[in-house]
CSV table of C-alpha atoms in Angstrom, one decimal:
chain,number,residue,atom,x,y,z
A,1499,UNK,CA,101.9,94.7,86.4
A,1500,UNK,CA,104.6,97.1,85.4
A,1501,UNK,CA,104.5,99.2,88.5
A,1502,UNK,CA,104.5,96.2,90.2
A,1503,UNK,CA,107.5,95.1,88.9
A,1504,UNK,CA,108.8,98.5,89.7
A,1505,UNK,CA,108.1,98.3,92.9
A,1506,UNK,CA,109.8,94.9,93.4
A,1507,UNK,CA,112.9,96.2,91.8
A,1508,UNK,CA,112.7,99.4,94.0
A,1509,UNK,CA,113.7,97.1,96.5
A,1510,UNK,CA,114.8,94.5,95.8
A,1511,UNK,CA,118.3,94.7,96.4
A,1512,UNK,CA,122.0,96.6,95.9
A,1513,UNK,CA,121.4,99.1,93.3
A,1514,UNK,CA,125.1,99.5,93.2
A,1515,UNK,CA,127.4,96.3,91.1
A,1516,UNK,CA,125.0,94.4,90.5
A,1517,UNK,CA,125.9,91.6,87.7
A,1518,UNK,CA,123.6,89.1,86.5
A,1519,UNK,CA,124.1,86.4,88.9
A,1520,UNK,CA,123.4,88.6,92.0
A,1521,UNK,CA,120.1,90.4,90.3
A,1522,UNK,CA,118.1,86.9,90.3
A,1523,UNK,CA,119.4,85.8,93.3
A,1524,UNK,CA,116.3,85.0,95.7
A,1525,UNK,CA,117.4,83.6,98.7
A,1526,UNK,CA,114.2,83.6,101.6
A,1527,UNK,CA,116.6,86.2,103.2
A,1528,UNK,CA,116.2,88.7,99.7
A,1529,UNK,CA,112.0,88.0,100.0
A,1530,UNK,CA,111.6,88.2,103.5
A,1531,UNK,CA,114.0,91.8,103.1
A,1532,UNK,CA,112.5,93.2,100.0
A,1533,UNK,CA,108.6,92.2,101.1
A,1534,UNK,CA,109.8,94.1,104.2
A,1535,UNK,CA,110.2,97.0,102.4
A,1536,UNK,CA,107.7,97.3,100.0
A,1537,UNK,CA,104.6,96.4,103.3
A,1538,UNK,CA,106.8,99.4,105.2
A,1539,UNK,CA,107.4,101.8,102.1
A,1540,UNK,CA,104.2,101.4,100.3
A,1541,UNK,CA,100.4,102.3,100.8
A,1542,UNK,CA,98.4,99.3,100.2
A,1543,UNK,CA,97.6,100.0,96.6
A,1544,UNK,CA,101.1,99.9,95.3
A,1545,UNK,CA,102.6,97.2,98.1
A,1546,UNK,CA,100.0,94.6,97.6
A,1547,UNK,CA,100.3,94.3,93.4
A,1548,UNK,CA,103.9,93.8,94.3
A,1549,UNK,CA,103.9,91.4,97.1
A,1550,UNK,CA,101.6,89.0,95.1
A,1551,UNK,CA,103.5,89.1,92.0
A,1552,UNK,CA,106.6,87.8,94.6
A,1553,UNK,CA,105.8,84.0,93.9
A,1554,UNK,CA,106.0,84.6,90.1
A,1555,UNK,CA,108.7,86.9,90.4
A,1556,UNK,CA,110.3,84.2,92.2
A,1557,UNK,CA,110.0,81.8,89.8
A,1558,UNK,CA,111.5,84.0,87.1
A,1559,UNK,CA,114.4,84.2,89.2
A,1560,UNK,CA,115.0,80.7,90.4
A,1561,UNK,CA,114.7,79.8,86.4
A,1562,UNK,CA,117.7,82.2,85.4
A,1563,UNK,CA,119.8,81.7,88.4
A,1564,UNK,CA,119.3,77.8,87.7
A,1565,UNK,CA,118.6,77.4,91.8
A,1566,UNK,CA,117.2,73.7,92.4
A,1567,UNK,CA,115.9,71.7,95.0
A,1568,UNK,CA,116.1,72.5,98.6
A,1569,UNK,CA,117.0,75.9,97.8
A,1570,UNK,CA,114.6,76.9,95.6
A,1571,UNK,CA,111.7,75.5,97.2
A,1572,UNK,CA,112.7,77.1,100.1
A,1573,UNK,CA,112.7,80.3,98.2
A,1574,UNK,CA,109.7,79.6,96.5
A,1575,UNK,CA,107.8,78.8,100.2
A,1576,UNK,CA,109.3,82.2,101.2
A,1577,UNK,CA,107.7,83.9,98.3
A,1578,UNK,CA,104.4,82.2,98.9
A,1579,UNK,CA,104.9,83.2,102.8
A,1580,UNK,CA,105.4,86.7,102.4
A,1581,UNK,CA,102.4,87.2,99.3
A,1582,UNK,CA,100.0,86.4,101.7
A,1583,UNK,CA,101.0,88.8,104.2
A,1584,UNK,CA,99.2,91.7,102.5
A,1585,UNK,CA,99.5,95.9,103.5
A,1586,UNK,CA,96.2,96.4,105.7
A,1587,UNK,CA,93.9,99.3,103.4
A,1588,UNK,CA,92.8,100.7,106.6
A,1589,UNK,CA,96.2,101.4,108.2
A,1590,UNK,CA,96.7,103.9,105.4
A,1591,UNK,CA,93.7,105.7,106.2
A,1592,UNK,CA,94.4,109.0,107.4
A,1593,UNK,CA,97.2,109.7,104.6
A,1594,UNK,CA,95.0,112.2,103.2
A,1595,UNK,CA,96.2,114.3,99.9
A,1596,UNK,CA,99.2,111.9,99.9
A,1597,UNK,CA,96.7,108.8,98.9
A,1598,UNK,CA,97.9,109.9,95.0
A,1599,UNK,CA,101.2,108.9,96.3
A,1600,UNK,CA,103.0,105.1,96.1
A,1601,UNK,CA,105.3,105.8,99.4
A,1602,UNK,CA,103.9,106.0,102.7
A,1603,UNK,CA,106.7,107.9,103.7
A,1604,UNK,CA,108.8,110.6,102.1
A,1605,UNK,CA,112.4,109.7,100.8
């Protein structure tokens, strides 16, 4: 759980100024963006742990932010949207001595 949550914060959003109010912001924008870039950043392995922990993750945020109604259901459907999308195991086949590795490609 704690590298998934790692992995979630890796991307989730600035890393610069970020107050409170902005880190558990969850619009479906932030989701859709940050499950973007774990699926495209991550070998299955590490992606997958993260993007199902989104809806939960999600939750944690919409109950500090204090987001209701419309706009956290919305965010909450985009969390449950973008968990099921999972990182395919066999398209990181091929990786080779990098399979050790969380990133799929090299910062």
């Amino acid at each position: 759980m704690a590298e998934a949550v790692g992995t979630i914060l890796g991307e989730w959003g600035p890393r610069e100024h970020l107050d409170e109010r902005s880190f558990y912001a969850c619009s479906p924008h932030r989701l859709e963006m940050a499950a973007h870039l774990i699926r495209e950043g991550y070998f299955a392995g590490y992606a997958n742990p993260a993007l199902r922990l989104l809806p939960e993750w999600t939750q944690w945020c919409i109950e500090r932010s204090g987001l209701t109604g419309d706009l956290a259901a919305r965010s909450r459907d985009a969390a449950l949207t973008e968990a099921a999308a999972l990182v395919d195991k066999e398209a990181d086949e091929g990786a080779g001595e990098r399979d050790h590795e969380p990133f799929r490609r090299r910062e």
